[in-house]
Short mmCIF file of C-alpha atoms in Angstrom, two decimals:
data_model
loop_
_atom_site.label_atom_id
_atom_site.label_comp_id
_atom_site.label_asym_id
_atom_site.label_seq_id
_atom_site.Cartn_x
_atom_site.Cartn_y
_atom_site.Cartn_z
CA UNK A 1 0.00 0.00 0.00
CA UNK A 2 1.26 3.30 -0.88
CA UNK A 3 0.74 5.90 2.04
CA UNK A 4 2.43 8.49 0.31
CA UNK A 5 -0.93 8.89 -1.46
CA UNK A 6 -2.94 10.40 1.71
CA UNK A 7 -2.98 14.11 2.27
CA UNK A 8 -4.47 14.43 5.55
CA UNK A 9 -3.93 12.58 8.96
CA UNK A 10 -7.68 11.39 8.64
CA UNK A 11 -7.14 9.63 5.47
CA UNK A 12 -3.84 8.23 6.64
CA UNK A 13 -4.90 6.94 9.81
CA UNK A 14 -8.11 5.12 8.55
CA UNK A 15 -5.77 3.58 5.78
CA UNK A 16 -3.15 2.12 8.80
CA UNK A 17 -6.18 0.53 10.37
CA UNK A 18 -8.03 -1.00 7.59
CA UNK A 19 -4.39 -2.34 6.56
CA UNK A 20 -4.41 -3.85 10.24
CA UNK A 21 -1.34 -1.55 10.87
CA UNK A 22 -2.10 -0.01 14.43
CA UNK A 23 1.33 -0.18 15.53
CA UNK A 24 2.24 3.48 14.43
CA UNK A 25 0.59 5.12 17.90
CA UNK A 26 -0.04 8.92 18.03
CA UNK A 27 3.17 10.96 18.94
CA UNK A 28 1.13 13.81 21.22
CA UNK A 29 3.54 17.29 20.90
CA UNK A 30 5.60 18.07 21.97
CA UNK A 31 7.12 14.63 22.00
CA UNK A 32 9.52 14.68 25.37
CA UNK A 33 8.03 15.57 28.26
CA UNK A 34 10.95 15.35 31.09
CA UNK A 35 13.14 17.89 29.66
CA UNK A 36 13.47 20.79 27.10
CA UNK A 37 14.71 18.88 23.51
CA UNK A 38 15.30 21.32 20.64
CA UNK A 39 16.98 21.18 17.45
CA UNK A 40 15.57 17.51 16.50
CA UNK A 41 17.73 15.57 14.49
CA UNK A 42 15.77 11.95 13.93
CA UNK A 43 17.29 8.96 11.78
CA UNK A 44 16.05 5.75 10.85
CA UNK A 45 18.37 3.32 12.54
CA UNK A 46 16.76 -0.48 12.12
CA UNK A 47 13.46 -0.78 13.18
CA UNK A 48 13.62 2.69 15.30
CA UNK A 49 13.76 6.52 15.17
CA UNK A 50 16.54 7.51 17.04
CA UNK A 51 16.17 11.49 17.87
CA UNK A 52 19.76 13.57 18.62
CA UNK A 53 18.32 16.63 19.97
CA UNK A 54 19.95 19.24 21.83
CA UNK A 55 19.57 19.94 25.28
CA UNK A 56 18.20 23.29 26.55
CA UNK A 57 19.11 24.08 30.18
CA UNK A 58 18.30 27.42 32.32
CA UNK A 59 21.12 29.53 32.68
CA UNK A 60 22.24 30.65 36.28
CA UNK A 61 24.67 32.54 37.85
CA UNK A 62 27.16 29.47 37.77
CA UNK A 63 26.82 28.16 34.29
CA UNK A 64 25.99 29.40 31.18
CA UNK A 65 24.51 33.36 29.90
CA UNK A 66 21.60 34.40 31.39
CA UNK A 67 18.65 34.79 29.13
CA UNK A 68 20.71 33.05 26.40
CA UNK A 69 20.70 29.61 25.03
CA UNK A 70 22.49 27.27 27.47
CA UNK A 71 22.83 23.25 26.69
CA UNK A 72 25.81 21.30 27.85
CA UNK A 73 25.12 17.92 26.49
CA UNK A 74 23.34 15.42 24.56
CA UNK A 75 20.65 12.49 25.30
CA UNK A 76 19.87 10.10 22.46
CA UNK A 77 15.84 8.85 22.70
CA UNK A 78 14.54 6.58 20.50
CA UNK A 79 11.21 4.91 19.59
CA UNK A 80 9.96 2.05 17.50
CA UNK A 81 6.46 3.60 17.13
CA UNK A 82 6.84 7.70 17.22
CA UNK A 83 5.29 7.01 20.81
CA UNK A 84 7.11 5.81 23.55
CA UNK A 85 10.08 7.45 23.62
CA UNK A 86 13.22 5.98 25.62
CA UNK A 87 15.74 8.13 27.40
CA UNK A 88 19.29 6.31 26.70
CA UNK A 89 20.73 8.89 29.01
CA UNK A 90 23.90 11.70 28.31
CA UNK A 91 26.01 10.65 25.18
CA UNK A 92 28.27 13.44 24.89
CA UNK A 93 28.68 16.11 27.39
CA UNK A 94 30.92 19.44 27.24
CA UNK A 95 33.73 18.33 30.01
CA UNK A 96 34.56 15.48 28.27
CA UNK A 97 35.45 16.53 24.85
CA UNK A 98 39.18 17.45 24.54
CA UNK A 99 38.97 20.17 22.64
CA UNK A 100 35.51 21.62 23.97
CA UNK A 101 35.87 24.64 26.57
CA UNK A 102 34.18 23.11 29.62
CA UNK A 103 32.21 26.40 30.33
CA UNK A 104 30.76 26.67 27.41
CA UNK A 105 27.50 25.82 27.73
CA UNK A 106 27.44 25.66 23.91
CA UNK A 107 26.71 22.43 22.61
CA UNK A 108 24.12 23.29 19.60
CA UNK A 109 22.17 21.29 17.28
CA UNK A 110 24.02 17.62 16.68
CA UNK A 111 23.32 15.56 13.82
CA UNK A 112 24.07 11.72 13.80
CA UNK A 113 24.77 9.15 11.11
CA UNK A 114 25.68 5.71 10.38
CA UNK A 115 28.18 3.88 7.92
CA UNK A 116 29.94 0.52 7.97
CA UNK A 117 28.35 -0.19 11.28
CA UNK A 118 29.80 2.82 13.28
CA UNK A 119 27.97 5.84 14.05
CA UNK A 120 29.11 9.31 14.00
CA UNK A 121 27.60 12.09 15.88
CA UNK A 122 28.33 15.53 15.14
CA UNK A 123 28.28 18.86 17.29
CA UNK A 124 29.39 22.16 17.36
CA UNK A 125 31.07 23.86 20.19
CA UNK A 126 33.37 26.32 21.56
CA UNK A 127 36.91 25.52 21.62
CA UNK A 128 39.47 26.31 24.36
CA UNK A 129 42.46 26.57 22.79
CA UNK A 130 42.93 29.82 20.50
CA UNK A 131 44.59 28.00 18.44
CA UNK A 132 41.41 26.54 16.87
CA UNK A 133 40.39 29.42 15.65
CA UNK A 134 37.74 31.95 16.96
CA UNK A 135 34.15 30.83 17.24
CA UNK A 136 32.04 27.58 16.93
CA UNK A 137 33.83 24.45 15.66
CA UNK A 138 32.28 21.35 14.34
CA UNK A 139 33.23 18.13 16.15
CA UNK A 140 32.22 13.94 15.77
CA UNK A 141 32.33 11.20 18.43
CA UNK A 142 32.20 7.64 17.14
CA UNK A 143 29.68 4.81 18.85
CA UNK A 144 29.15 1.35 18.12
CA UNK A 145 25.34 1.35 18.80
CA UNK A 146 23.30 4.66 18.09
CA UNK A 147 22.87 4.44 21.72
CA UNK A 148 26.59 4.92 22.78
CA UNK A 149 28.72 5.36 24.39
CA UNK A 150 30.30 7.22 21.59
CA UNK A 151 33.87 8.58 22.15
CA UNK A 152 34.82 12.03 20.86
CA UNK A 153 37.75 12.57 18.44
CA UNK A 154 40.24 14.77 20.18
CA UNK A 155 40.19 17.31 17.57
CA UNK A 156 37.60 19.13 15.47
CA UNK A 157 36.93 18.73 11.68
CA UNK A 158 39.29 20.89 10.15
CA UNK A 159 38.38 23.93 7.50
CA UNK A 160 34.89 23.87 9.23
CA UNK A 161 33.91 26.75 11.19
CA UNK A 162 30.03 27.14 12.33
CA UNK A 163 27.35 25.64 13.65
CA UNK A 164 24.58 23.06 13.11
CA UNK A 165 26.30 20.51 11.19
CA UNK A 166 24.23 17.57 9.17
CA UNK A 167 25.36 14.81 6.99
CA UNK A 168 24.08 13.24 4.27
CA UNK A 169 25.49 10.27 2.66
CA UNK A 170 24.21 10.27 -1.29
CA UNK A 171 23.27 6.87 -3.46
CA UNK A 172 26.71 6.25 -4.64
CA UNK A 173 28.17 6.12 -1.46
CA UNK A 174 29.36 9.68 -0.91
CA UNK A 175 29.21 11.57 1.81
CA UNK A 176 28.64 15.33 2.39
CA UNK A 177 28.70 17.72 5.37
CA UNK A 178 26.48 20.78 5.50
CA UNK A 179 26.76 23.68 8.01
CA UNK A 180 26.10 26.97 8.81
CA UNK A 181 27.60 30.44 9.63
CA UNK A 182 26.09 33.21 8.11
CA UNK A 183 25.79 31.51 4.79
CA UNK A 184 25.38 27.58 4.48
CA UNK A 185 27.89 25.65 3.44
CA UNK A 186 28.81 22.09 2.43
CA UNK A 187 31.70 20.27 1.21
CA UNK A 188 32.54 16.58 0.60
CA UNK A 189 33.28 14.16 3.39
CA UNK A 190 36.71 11.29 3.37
CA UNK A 191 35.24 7.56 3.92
CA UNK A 192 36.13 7.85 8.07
CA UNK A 193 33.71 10.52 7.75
CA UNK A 194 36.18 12.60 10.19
CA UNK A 195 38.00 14.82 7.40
CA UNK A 196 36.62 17.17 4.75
CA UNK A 197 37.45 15.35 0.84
CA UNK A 198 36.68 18.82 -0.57
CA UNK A 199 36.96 22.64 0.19
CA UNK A 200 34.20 24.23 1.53
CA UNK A 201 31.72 26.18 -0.55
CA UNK A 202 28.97 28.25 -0.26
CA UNK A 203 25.35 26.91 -1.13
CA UNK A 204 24.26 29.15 -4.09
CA UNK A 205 21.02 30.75 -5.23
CA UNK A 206 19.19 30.84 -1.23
CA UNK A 207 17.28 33.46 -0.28
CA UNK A 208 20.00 36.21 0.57
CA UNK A 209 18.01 38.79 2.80
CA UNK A 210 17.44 37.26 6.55
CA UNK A 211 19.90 34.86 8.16
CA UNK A 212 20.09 31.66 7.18
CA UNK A 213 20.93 28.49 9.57
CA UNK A 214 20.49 24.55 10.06
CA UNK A 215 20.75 22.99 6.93
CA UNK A 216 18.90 19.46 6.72
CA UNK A 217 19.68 17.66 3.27
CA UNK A 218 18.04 14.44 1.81
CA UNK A 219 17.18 13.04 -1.30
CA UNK A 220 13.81 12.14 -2.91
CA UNK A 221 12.94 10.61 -6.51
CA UNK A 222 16.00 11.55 -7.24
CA UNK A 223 15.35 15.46 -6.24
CA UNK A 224 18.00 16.83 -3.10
CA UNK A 225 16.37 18.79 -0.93
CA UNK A 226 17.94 21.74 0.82
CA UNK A 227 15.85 22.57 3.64
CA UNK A 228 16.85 25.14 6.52
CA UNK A 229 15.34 27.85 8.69
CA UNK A 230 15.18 31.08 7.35
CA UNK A 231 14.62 34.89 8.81
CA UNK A 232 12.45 35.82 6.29
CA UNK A 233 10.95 38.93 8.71
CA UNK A 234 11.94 38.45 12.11
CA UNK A 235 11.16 35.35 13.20
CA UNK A 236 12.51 31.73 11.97
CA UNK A 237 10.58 30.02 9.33
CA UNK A 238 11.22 26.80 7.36
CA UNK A 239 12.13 26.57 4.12
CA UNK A 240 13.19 24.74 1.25
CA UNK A 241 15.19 25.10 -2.26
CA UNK A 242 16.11 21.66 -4.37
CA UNK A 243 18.65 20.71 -6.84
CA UNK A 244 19.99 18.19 -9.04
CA UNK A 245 23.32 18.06 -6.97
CA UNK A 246 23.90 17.74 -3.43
CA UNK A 247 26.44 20.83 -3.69
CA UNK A 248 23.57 23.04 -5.77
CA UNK A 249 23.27 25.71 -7.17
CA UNK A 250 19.64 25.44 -5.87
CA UNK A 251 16.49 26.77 -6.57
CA UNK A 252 14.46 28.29 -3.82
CA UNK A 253 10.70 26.24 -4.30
CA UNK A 254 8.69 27.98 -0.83
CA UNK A 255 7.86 27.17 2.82
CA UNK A 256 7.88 24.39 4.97
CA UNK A 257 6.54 25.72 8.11
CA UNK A 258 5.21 29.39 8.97
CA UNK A 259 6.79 31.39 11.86
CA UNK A 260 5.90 29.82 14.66
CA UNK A 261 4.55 32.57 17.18
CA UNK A 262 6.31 33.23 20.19
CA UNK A 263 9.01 31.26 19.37
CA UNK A 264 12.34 33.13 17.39
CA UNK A 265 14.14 29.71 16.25
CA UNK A 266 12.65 26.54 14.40
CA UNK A 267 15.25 23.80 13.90
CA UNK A 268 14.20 20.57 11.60
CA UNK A 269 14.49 17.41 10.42
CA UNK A 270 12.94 15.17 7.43
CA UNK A 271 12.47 11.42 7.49
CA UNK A 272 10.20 9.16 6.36
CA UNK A 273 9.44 6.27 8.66
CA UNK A 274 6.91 3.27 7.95
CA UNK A 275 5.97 4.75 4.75
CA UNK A 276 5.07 8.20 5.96
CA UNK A 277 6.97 11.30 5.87
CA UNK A 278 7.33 13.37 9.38
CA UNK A 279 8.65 16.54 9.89
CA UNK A 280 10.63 16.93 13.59
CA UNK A 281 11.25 20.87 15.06
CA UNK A 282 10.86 22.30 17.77
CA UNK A 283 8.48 25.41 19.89
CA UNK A 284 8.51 26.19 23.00
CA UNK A 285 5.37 24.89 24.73
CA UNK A 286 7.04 24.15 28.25
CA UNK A 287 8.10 27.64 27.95
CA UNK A 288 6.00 29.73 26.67
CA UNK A 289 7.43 32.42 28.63
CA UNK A 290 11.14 31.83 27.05
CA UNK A 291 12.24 30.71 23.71
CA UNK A 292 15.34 29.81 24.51
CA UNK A 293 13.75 26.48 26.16
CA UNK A 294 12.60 24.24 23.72
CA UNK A 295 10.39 21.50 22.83
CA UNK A 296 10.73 18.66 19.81
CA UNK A 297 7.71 18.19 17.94
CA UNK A 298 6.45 15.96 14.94
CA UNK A 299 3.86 16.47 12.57
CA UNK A 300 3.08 14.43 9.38
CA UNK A 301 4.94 15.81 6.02
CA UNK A 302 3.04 15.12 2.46
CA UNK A 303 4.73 15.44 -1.16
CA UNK A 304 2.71 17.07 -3.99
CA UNK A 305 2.67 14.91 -7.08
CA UNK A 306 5.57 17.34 -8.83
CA UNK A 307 7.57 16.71 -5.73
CA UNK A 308 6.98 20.03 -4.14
CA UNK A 309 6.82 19.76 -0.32
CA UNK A 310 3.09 20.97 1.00
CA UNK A 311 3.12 23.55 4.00
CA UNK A 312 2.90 21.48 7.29
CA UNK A 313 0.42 23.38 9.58
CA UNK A 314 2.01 22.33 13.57
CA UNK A 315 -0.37 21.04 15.57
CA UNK A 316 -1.16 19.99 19.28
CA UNK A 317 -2.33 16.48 18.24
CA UNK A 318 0.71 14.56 16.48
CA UNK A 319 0.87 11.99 14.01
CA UNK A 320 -0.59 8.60 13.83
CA UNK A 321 -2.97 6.58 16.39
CA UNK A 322 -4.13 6.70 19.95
CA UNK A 323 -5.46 3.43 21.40
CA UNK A 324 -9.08 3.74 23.36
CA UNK A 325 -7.17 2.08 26.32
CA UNK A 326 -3.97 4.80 26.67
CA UNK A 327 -4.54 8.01 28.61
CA UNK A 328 -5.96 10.37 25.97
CA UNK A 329 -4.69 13.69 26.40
CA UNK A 330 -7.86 15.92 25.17
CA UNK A 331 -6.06 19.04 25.67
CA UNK A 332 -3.65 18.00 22.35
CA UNK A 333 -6.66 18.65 20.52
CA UNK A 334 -7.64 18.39 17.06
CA UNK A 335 -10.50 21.05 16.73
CA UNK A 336 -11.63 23.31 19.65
CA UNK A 337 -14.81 24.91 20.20
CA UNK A 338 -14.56 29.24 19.65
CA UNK A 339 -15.60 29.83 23.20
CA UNK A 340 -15.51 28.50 26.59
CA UNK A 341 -12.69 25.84 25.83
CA UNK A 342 -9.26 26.44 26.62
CA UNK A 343 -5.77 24.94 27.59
CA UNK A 344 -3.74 25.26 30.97
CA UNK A 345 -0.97 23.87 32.86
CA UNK A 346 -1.82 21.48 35.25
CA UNK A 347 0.88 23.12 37.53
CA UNK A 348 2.75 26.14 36.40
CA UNK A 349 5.21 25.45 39.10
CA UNK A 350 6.03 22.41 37.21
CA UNK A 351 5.13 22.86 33.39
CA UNK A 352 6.30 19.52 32.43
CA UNK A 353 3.72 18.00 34.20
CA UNK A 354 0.95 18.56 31.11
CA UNK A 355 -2.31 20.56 30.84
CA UNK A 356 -5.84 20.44 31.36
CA UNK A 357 -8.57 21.31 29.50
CA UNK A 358 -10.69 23.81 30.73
CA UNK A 359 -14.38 23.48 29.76
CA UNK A 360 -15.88 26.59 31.48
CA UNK A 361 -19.15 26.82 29.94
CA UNK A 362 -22.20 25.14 28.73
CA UNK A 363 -21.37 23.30 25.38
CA UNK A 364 -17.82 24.01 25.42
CA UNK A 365 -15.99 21.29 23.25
CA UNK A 366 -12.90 19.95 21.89
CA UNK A 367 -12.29 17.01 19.36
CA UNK A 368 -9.20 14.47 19.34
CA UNK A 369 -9.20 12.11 16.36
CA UNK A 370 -7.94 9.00 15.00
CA UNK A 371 -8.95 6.95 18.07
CA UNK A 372 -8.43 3.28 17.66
CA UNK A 373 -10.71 1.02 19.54
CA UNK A 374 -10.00 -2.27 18.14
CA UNK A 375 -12.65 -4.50 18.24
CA UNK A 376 -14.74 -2.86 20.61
CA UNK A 377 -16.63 -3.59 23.66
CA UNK A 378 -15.62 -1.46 26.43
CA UNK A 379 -17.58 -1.61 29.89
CA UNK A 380 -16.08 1.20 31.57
CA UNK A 381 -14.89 5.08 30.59
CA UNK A 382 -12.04 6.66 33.31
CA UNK A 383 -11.60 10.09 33.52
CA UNK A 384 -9.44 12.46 35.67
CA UNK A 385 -11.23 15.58 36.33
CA UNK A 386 -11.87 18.49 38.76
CA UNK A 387 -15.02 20.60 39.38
CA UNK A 388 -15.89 23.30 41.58
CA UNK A 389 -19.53 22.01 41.64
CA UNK A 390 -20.89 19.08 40.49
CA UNK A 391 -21.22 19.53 36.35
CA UNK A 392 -21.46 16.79 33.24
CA UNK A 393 -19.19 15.93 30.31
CA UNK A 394 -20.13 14.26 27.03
CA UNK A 395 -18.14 11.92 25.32
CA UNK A 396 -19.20 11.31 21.39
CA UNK A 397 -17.55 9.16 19.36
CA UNK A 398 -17.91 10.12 15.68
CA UNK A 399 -19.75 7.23 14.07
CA UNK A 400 -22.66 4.56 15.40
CA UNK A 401 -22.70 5.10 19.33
CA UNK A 402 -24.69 6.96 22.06
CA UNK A 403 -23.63 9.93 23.62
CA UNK A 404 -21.46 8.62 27.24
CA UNK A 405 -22.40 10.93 30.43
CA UNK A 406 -19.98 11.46 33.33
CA UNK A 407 -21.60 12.78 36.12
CA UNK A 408 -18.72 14.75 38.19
CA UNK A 409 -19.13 15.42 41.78
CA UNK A 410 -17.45 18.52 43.15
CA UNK A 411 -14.25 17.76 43.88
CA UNK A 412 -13.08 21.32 45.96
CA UNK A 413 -11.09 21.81 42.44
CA UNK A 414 -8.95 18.95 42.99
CA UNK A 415 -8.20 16.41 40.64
CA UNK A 416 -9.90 13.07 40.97
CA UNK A 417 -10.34 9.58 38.66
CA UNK A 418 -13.59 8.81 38.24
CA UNK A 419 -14.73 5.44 36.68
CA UNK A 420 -18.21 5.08 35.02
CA UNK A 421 -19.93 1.87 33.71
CA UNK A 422 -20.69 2.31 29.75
CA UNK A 423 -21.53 -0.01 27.43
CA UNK A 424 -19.54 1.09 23.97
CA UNK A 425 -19.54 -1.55 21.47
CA UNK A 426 -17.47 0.94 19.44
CA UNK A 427 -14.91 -0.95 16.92
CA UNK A 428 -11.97 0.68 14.58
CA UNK A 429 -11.38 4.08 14.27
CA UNK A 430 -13.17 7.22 15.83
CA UNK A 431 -12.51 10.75 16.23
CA UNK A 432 -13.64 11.98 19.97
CA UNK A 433 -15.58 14.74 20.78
CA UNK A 434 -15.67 15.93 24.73
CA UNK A 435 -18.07 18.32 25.86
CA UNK A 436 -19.08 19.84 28.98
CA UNK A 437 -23.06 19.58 29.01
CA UNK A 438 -23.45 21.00 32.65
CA UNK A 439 -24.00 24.13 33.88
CA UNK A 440 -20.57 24.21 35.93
CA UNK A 441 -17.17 24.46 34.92
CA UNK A 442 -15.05 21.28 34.40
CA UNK A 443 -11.37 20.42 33.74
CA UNK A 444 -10.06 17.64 32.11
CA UNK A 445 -6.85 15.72 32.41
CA UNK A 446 -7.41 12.68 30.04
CA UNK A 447 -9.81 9.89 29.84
CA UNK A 448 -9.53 6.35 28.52
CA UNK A 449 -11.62 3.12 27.74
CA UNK A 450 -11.26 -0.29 29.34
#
């Protein structure tokens, strides 16, 4: 089956289920929830997406600039359904690179790649000795496993100055290395993938007003596309240009992603994964406060038939499937109703702890689709909830059931779990609809079926 074909979510997710494939489970954004993870770099590595993001930290007094990016190592994740994400802890951190100023607190956007069974992670820091050369230098440590523990080279890739390196190794076995520093560059890579094969050049024919950073290269139908955030006005968008070579000149074709509000950097990658093309950045929804904290996201990426890229709207929701059994998280919403339905922290002390979804009048709604129920027949609905006073929610599924009520008690605007006998003989697919039917205000953590 080709799921290329499907230009919408909707379409794609019915397809996965009729084709029994229910494996692919939603990816709710942002995608990490224990830490900020910008700059997403994700690779197909086996059977898994392994993400190399970098790590924002708050700077302090004792490390880092003060209201200024501040990341000091790496984690690797990785996840064999866009889902579940696994930690596989610190792979590379700044005071254990030789050539790395310890201080730095400048460990930018990595990119990671594999060839003849080794991997090799790249990262751009500060150096300590002068004798380097002023400003950011591009490094690699070399694993075994994507996982680690990968063991940094002891010098820095010569004749490369800048920041957010990538790699992309082409159909006959070449391989290139793309960065930025005011202008993007690339230039060919030896076989140990550790020494340029080529001088570096500028990328020609990109957009020449606006700074231009994080260049993310791959090939399709025999197309390479250049894609990179761009300062168009005064905030990042993404962009693309394409060309017949992986040096260029290229052609600048239009926009990926819009400015995302609130948020001055975007930072990218492009995969496809199970026969579906995702898009990974980053915003800053832990942060909304401070955009130098960020968040990885992922959001479904479709091809026109000419190979132009179509313009990936971000959403709350994710990619793929929920199952009627996991925790759905209403407040990553699909659709939301103009008035009386919002979204809130659960704790503002403690953002990463989620949000709620504040239904705070009559009729108030939001939607979540591409539910998957399996087979059906479900005797209970759970949901955690708070009320002032006592106040009903509606659950409607989209197709061939009754409306489910949830009576809520008061709960003093704690939250509480509340199980309620249903009888929902509700099979495959269905977009959710939650509503608050009462007279009282409601919030909602998630609900699920069992």
């Amino acid at each position: 089956m080709e799921f290329l074909k499907f230009k919408n979510i909707k379409s794609l997710a019915v397809a996965l289920f009729m084709a029994g494939i229910t494996s692919q489970a939603l990816a709710q954004n942002p995608i990490i929830h224990n830490q900020f993870t910008a700059d997403p770099s994700a690779r197909v590595f086996g059977d898994k997406v392994y993400l190399f993001p970098s790590h924002d930290i708050l700077a302090n007094k004792e490390r880092g600039r003060i209201d200024w990016f501040c990341m000091e190592d790496y984690h690797v994740f990785s996840s064999s359904n866009l889902t579940d994400w696994e930690d596989h802890g610190v792979i590379v951190t700044q005071n254990k690179v030789p050539w790395v100023k310890p201080d730095s607190y400048s460990m930018w956007a990595p990119d990671c790649i594999e060839r003849n069974g080794k991997y090799y992670f790249y990262f751009p820091s500060t150096p300590k000795d002068s004798t380097l050369g002023r400003g950011f230098k591009i490094g690699v440590a070399v694993a075994d496993r994507p996982e680690g523990p990968y063991i940094p080279e002891a010098l820095p890739i010569k004749n490369v100055n800048g920041i957010d390196p990538n790699v992309f190794i082409d159909n006959d076995g070449q391989a290139y290395l793309y960065w930025s520093a005011g202008n993007i560059y690339g230039a060919k890579l030896n076989e140990n993938m550790l020494e340029l094969a080529s001088d570096p050049v500028i990328l020609q024919d990109l957009p020449t007003k606006g700074l231009k950073e994080g260049p993310y290269l791959f090939e399709r139908g025999g197309i390479y596309y250049l894609t990179y955030p761009h300062v168009e006005n005064k905030t990042e968008r993404l962009e693309y240009a394409i060309s017949d070579n992986p040096l260029g000149p290229f052609k600048f074709k239009g926009v990926i992603m819009d400015e995302t509000p609130g948020c001055w950097t975007n930072h990218h990658s492009i995969l496809p994964f199970k026969n579906q093309w995702y898009l990974f950045y980053h915003a800053n929804d832990f942060s909304p406060a401070f955009d130098k904290a960020r968040s990885a996201r992922i959001d479904s990426l479709f091809f026109n038939a000419d190979g132009t890229i179509q313009k990936v709207i971000p959403t709350l929701r994710g990619v793929g499937l929920t199952k009627a059994t996991d925790k759905i998280q209403i407040d990553r919403y699909s659709q939301i109703s103009e008035s009386g339905a919002s979204v809130a922290f659960l704790d503002t002390a403690d953002k990463f702890n989620g949000w709620k979804t504040v239904l705070s009048k009559p009729n108030a709604w939001v939607k979540y689709n591409s539910v998957d129920f399996g087979s059906g027949n479900f005797k209970n609905v759970v949901a955690r909830v708070s009320a002032s006073k006592a106040s009903d929610l509606q659950i409607l599924l989209n197709k061939g059931t009754r409306p489910i009520v949830i009576k809520i008690p008061a709960t003093s605007g704690a939250f509480q779990t509340i199980k309620v006998p249903v009888a929902v003989n509700a099979s495959g697919i269905h977009h959710i609809t939650v509503k608050a039917i009462g007279a009282n205000a409601v919030d909602v953590d998630w609900i699920r079926f069992e």
